[in-house]
Coordinates of C-alpha atoms in Angstrom, one line a residue:
Chain Q
M76 CA 4.5 -11.0 16.3
N77 CA 6.8 -14.0 15.8
S78 CA 9.5 -12.7 13.5
G79 CA 10.3 -16.1 11.9
Y80 CA 10.0 -16.6 8.2
A81 CA 7.4 -19.4 8.6
R82 CA 5.1 -17.0 10.4
L83 CA 5.7 -14.4 7.7
L84 CA 4.6 -17.0 5.0
A85 CA 1.6 -17.9 7.1
L86 CA 0.4 -14.3 6.9
L87 CA 1.4 -13.3 3.3
P88 CA -0.6 -14.8 0.4
V89 CA 2.4 -14.5 -2.0
R90 CA 5.1 -17.1 -2.5
H91 CA 8.7 -17.4 -3.8
P92 CA 10.1 -15.5 -5.6
M93 CA 7.5 -12.8 -4.9
V94 CA 8.1 -12.8 -1.1
L95 CA 9.9 -9.5 -0.7
V96 CA 10.2 -9.4 3.1
D97 CA 12.7 -11.5 4.9
R98 CA 12.2 -10.7 8.6
V99 CA 10.0 -8.7 10.9
L100 CA 12.3 -6.7 13.2
D101 CA 9.8 -5.0 15.3
F102 CA 6.0 -5.1 15.7
D103 CA 3.6 -3.1 17.7
R104 CA 0.1 -4.5 17.1
G105 CA -2.2 -2.1 15.3
R106 CA 0.4 0.6 15.3
T107 CA 3.7 0.0 13.5
I108 CA 6.0 -2.6 12.0
E109 CA 9.7 -2.7 11.0
T110 CA 10.8 -5.2 8.5
A111 CA 14.0 -6.2 6.6
K112 CA 14.4 -7.1 3.0
A113 CA 17.9 -8.3 1.9
V114 CA 18.6 -7.5 -1.7
T115 CA 20.5 -10.2 -3.5
G116 CA 22.1 -10.4 -7.0
S117 CA 20.4 -13.8 -7.5
E118 CA 16.9 -12.3 -7.8
P119 CA 15.2 -12.6 -11.2
C120 CA 15.4 -8.9 -11.7
Y121 CA 19.1 -9.2 -12.4
Q122 CA 18.9 -11.9 -15.0
D123 CA 20.2 -11.1 -18.5
M124 CA 22.2 -8.1 -17.4
A125 CA 24.9 -7.0 -19.9
E126 CA 28.5 -7.4 -19.0
N127 CA 30.7 -4.6 -17.7
L128 CA 28.0 -2.3 -16.6
P129 CA 28.8 0.4 -14.1
A130 CA 27.8 -0.3 -10.5
E131 CA 24.8 2.0 -10.4
R132 CA 23.0 -0.1 -13.1
Y133 CA 22.4 -2.7 -10.5
A134 CA 20.0 -0.5 -8.6
Y135 CA 17.2 -2.6 -7.3
P136 CA 14.1 -1.7 -9.2
R137 CA 12.2 0.9 -7.3
S138 CA 8.9 -0.8 -8.1
M139 CA 10.2 -3.7 -6.1
I140 CA 11.1 -1.5 -3.1
L141 CA 7.5 -0.3 -3.2
E142 CA 6.2 -3.8 -3.4
S143 CA 8.3 -4.8 -0.5
F144 CA 7.0 -1.9 1.5
G145 CA 3.4 -2.9 0.5
Q146 CA 4.0 -6.4 1.8
S147 CA 5.3 -5.0 5.0
A148 CA 2.1 -3.0 5.3
A149 CA 0.1 -6.1 4.7
L150 CA 2.0 -7.9 7.5
L151 CA 1.3 -5.0 9.9
W152 CA -2.4 -5.2 9.1
L153 CA -2.7 -8.9 9.0
G154 CA -0.7 -9.4 12.1
S155 CA -3.0 -6.9 13.9
R156 CA -6.3 -8.6 13.0
G157 CA -8.1 -10.5 15.6
P158 CA -8.8 -14.2 15.5
D159 CA -12.3 -13.7 14.3
S160 CA -11.2 -11.9 11.1
E161 CA -12.5 -13.3 7.9
E162 CA -9.9 -15.7 6.5
D163 CA -11.1 -15.4 2.9
R164 CA -10.4 -11.7 2.7
L165 CA -7.2 -10.6 1.1
P166 CA -5.4 -7.4 1.8
M167 CA -4.8 -5.3 -1.3
V168 CA -3.4 -1.9 -1.9
G169 CA -6.2 0.1 -3.3
R170 CA -4.5 3.5 -3.5
L171 CA -1.1 5.0 -3.1
R172 CA -0.3 8.7 -2.9
H173 CA 2.6 11.0 -2.4
C174 CA 5.5 8.5 -2.6
A175 CA 8.9 9.8 -3.2
F176 CA 12.2 8.0 -4.0
S177 CA 15.4 9.6 -2.9
G178 CA 18.0 6.8 -3.2
S179 CA 18.7 3.3 -4.5
A180 CA 19.5 -0.1 -3.0
F181 CA 22.0 -2.6 -4.5
P182 CA 22.8 -6.3 -4.0
G183 CA 24.1 -6.8 -0.5
D184 CA 22.0 -4.0 1.0
V185 CA 19.4 -4.6 3.6
I186 CA 16.3 -2.4 3.2
R187 CA 14.5 -1.6 6.4
H188 CA 10.8 -0.6 6.0
R189 CA 8.9 1.1 8.8
V190 CA 5.2 1.3 8.3
W191 CA 2.7 2.9 10.7
V192 CA -1.1 2.9 10.9
E193 CA -2.7 6.3 10.6
R194 CA -6.2 4.9 11.0
L195 CA -8.3 1.8 10.6
V196 CA -11.8 2.1 9.3
D197 CA -13.9 -1.0 8.7
D198 CA -12.2 -2.9 5.9
N199 CA -9.7 -0.1 5.1
A200 CA -6.3 0.6 6.6
F201 CA -4.6 4.0 6.1
M202 CA -0.9 3.6 6.5
A203 CA 2.3 5.5 5.8
G204 CA 6.0 5.0 6.3
E205 CA 9.5 5.0 4.9
S206 CA 12.3 2.7 3.7
R207 CA 15.9 3.1 4.4
V208 CA 19.3 1.5 3.8
G209 CA 21.4 2.4 6.8
D210 CA 20.7 6.0 7.4
Q211 CA 19.8 6.8 3.9
V212 CA 16.1 7.2 3.1
L213 CA 15.2 5.5 -0.1
L214 CA 11.4 6.0 -0.1
T215 CA 8.8 7.9 1.7
V216 CA 5.2 6.8 1.4
G217 CA 2.7 9.5 2.2
S218 CA -0.4 7.4 2.0
L219 CA -1.2 3.7 1.4
I220 CA -4.8 2.7 1.6
A221 CA -5.2 -1.0 2.0
V222 CA -8.5 -2.7 1.5
A223 CA -9.7 -6.2 2.4
R224 CA -11.5 -7.9 -0.4
P225 CA -13.0 -11.4 -0.7
A226 CA -10.5 -13.7 -2.4
A227 CA -13.0 -14.7 -5.0
V228 CA -13.3 -11.1 -6.1
V229 CA -9.6 -10.6 -6.3
T230 CA -8.9 -13.7 -8.3
G231 CA -11.7 -13.1 -10.7
A232 CA -13.9 -15.9 -9.6
A233 CA -16.6 -13.4 -8.8
T234 CA -15.8 -10.7 -11.4
S235 CA -19.4 -9.3 -11.2
A236 CA -18.6 -8.2 -7.7
A237 CA -15.4 -6.5 -8.5
A238 CA -16.3 -3.0 -7.4
P239 CA -14.1 0.0 -7.9
D240 CA -11.1 -0.1 -5.5
A241 CA -10.8 -3.9 -5.7
S242 CA -7.2 -4.4 -6.4
G243 CA -4.8 -6.9 -7.9
E244 CA -1.9 -5.3 -6.1
H245 CA 0.0 -5.9 -2.9
Chain Z
M180 CA 0.4 4.8 -33.6
S181 CA 3.5 5.0 -35.6
G182 CA 6.9 3.5 -34.7
R183 CA 5.9 0.0 -33.6
R184 CA 8.7 -1.6 -31.6
A185 CA 8.8 -5.2 -30.5
V186 CA 10.4 -5.6 -27.1
P187 CA 12.6 -8.6 -26.8
V188 CA 11.7 -11.1 -24.1
R189 CA 15.3 -11.8 -23.4
G190 CA 18.4 -9.8 -24.0
R191 CA 21.3 -8.0 -22.5
R192 CA 19.7 -5.5 -20.2
G193 CA 21.4 -2.2 -19.3
Y194 CA 19.5 -1.9 -16.0
A195 CA 17.7 -4.2 -13.6
R196 CA 14.0 -4.8 -14.0
P197 CA 11.6 -7.4 -12.6
L198 CA 10.3 -8.4 -16.0
E199 CA 9.7 -7.0 -19.4
G200 CA 6.8 -4.6 -18.8
A201 CA 5.6 -4.5 -22.4
D202 CA 5.5 -7.0 -25.3
R203 CA 4.9 -4.3 -27.9
I204 CA 5.2 -0.5 -27.8
T205 CA 4.1 2.2 -30.2
A206 CA 4.6 5.9 -29.7
R207 CA 4.3 9.3 -31.3
A208 CA 5.4 12.7 -30.3
E209 CA 2.6 15.3 -30.4
A210 CA 3.0 18.9 -29.5
D211 CA 4.7 19.0 -26.1
E212 CA 3.8 15.4 -25.3
L213 CA 4.9 11.9 -26.0
L214 CA 2.0 9.5 -26.4
I215 CA 2.8 5.8 -25.8
E216 CA 0.7 2.7 -26.1
A217 CA 2.3 -0.5 -24.7
A218 CA 0.7 -3.9 -24.7
K219 CA 1.5 -6.6 -22.1
V220 CA -0.1 -10.0 -21.8
V221 CA -0.2 -11.4 -18.3
R222 CA 1.7 -14.8 -18.3
S223 CA 2.3 -17.1 -15.3
T224 CA 5.7 -17.9 -16.8
D225 CA 7.0 -14.4 -16.5
P226 CA 9.6 -13.8 -13.7
Y227 CA 8.1 -13.4 -10.2
L228 CA 4.6 -14.3 -11.3
A229 CA 4.8 -17.9 -10.1
G230 CA 4.6 -16.4 -6.6
H231 CA 1.8 -14.0 -7.3
F232 CA -0.1 -16.1 -6.6
P233 CA 0.6 -19.8 -6.5
E234 CA -2.9 -20.9 -7.5
V235 CA -4.0 -18.0 -9.7
T236 CA -1.8 -15.6 -11.6
L237 CA -2.5 -11.9 -10.8
Y238 CA -0.3 -9.3 -12.3
P239 CA 1.1 -7.1 -9.6
A240 CA 0.0 -3.5 -10.2
I241 CA 3.3 -2.4 -8.9
F242 CA 4.8 -3.9 -12.1
L243 CA 2.9 -1.3 -14.1
L244 CA 5.3 1.2 -12.7
D245 CA 8.1 -0.7 -14.3
G246 CA 6.2 -0.9 -17.5
I247 CA 5.9 2.9 -17.5
R248 CA 9.6 3.6 -17.0
Q249 CA 10.6 0.9 -19.5
A250 CA 8.2 2.2 -22.2
V251 CA 9.1 5.8 -21.7
G252 CA 12.8 5.0 -21.7
A253 CA 12.4 3.0 -24.9
E254 CA 10.5 5.8 -26.8
L255 CA 12.0 8.9 -25.3
H256 CA 14.2 9.4 -28.5
R257 CA 11.0 10.3 -30.3
S258 CA 10.8 13.6 -28.4
P259 CA 14.1 15.5 -28.3
A260 CA 12.4 18.3 -26.4
L261 CA 11.4 16.0 -23.6
A262 CA 14.8 14.2 -23.6
A263 CA 16.4 17.6 -23.3
H264 CA 14.1 18.5 -20.4
L265 CA 15.2 15.4 -18.7
G266 CA 18.9 16.4 -19.0
T267 CA 22.0 14.9 -20.5
D268 CA 21.9 11.2 -21.2
S269 CA 24.7 9.1 -19.9
P270 CA 26.9 7.6 -22.6
D271 CA 27.1 4.1 -21.1
S272 CA 23.6 2.9 -21.5
P273 CA 23.6 -0.4 -23.4
D274 CA 20.2 -2.0 -23.3
S275 CA 18.5 -4.6 -25.5
T276 CA 15.6 -2.2 -26.2
G277 CA 18.0 0.6 -27.2
G278 CA 16.2 2.7 -24.6
E279 CA 17.4 4.9 -21.8
W280 CA 17.6 4.1 -18.2
L281 CA 14.9 6.0 -16.3
E282 CA 14.0 5.7 -12.6
L283 CA 10.9 6.5 -10.7
G284 CA 11.3 9.8 -9.0
S285 CA 7.9 9.9 -7.3
L286 CA 4.5 8.3 -7.4
D287 CA 1.9 11.1 -7.1
S288 CA -1.0 8.7 -7.1
A289 CA -2.0 5.2 -8.1
R290 CA -5.3 3.6 -8.0
V291 CA -6.0 0.0 -8.8
L292 CA -9.6 -0.8 -10.0
R293 CA -9.7 -4.3 -11.3
P294 CA -7.6 -7.5 -11.0
M295 CA -5.3 -8.3 -13.9
L296 CA -5.4 -12.1 -14.5
E297 CA -3.4 -14.5 -16.6
G298 CA -4.3 -14.2 -20.3
D299 CA -5.4 -10.6 -19.9
E300 CA -3.9 -8.2 -22.5
L301 CA -3.1 -5.0 -20.8
R302 CA -3.0 -1.8 -22.7
L303 CA -0.8 0.9 -21.1
L304 CA -1.7 4.3 -22.4
I305 CA 1.0 6.6 -21.2
R306 CA 0.9 10.4 -21.7
V307 CA 4.4 11.9 -21.1
S308 CA 5.0 15.6 -20.5
A309 CA 7.6 17.9 -19.0
G310 CA 7.6 18.0 -15.2
R311 CA 9.8 19.9 -12.9
P312 CA 13.3 20.6 -14.2
G313 CA 15.1 17.3 -14.8
A314 CA 11.9 15.2 -14.5
L315 CA 9.1 14.0 -16.7
R316 CA 5.5 13.4 -15.7
A317 CA 3.9 10.2 -17.0
A318 CA 0.2 9.6 -16.6
L319 CA -0.9 6.0 -17.1
D320 CA -4.4 4.8 -18.1
C321 CA -4.2 1.0 -18.0
R322 CA -7.0 -1.0 -19.7
R323 CA -7.7 -4.6 -20.4
G324 CA -8.4 -5.8 -23.9
D325 CA -12.1 -5.4 -23.3
G326 CA -11.6 -1.7 -22.6
E327 CA -12.2 -2.0 -18.9
Q328 CA -10.0 0.4 -17.0
V329 CA -7.9 -1.6 -14.4
A330 CA -5.5 1.0 -13.1
R331 CA -4.4 4.6 -13.3
M332 CA -1.4 6.3 -11.9
T333 CA 0.8 9.4 -12.3
V334 CA 4.5 9.2 -11.8
E335 CA 7.6 11.4 -12.1
L336 CA 10.5 9.9 -14.0
V337 CA 14.1 10.9 -13.7
R338 CA 17.3 9.7 -15.3
G339 CA 18.8 6.6 -13.6
G340 CA 21.7 7.3 -11.3
T341 CA 20.7 10.9 -10.5
S342 CA 19.2 10.2 -7.1

């Protein structure tokens, strides 16, 4: 996969400031991906912070680390799809299990996500992985089940078709 | 529920968060549990939501995780037993909500059932109980204003700065 930011935007349906992956470092089609997310103090999550807080209070929200991991998983799946894939289908996280946080990231850190495919079944992808800063593991993801859903269902344009497992999450 | 608390949209935050995960919170302690109901209206003007997505606003389900930790942190004082189970609070915890800084320790499971669109009022029904030593278990049942369940998840919360 071309690791450039433009290619990344071409694959991900989200836009600034919700794009939480900055670069694809390694890509093995249908198998694994490694991405980088640079944490910066200019992100909206740091607005309105009180003065004179201890350094640990600037821990990057762990929900955002998980979102960044999920976007990396989406890049792995989307980058692995063939040219005949249905363009109007969006990748969504339908289910997450057994995720554990063991550390924090701070402004200036670069989070590296590694995601691997455990199996692909029809419109579902079963993935797992971990996120690190340097040698420190921040997050392990035991199971992420991504589903492909028609865009109209996801955006509510066809709510009658919103079957269980349709997701508004990335 | 008793103890209604209005969460300020802006303020001097004591820890980083993507957005205010609740507009209103009510809570009560009951037996060994803390029962919380938080309300959140999905707005395209909230931080980050302009990019999720550009043409139609969908609330990222991941943000529900932040709603859980914020709501539990804001209401933990109602259950001294659960606060004690979590361990000693740090003295330097200024926050506009007057709450405590909690972090996600683990996410046991999360399932997203329906999209959450702009204008939807989300009701976060959170049941908090003691987990392993130093951790709380919070189970979320998230419903839209019409009662439709949109997500459910179970997480473990720990004090911020402990891992």
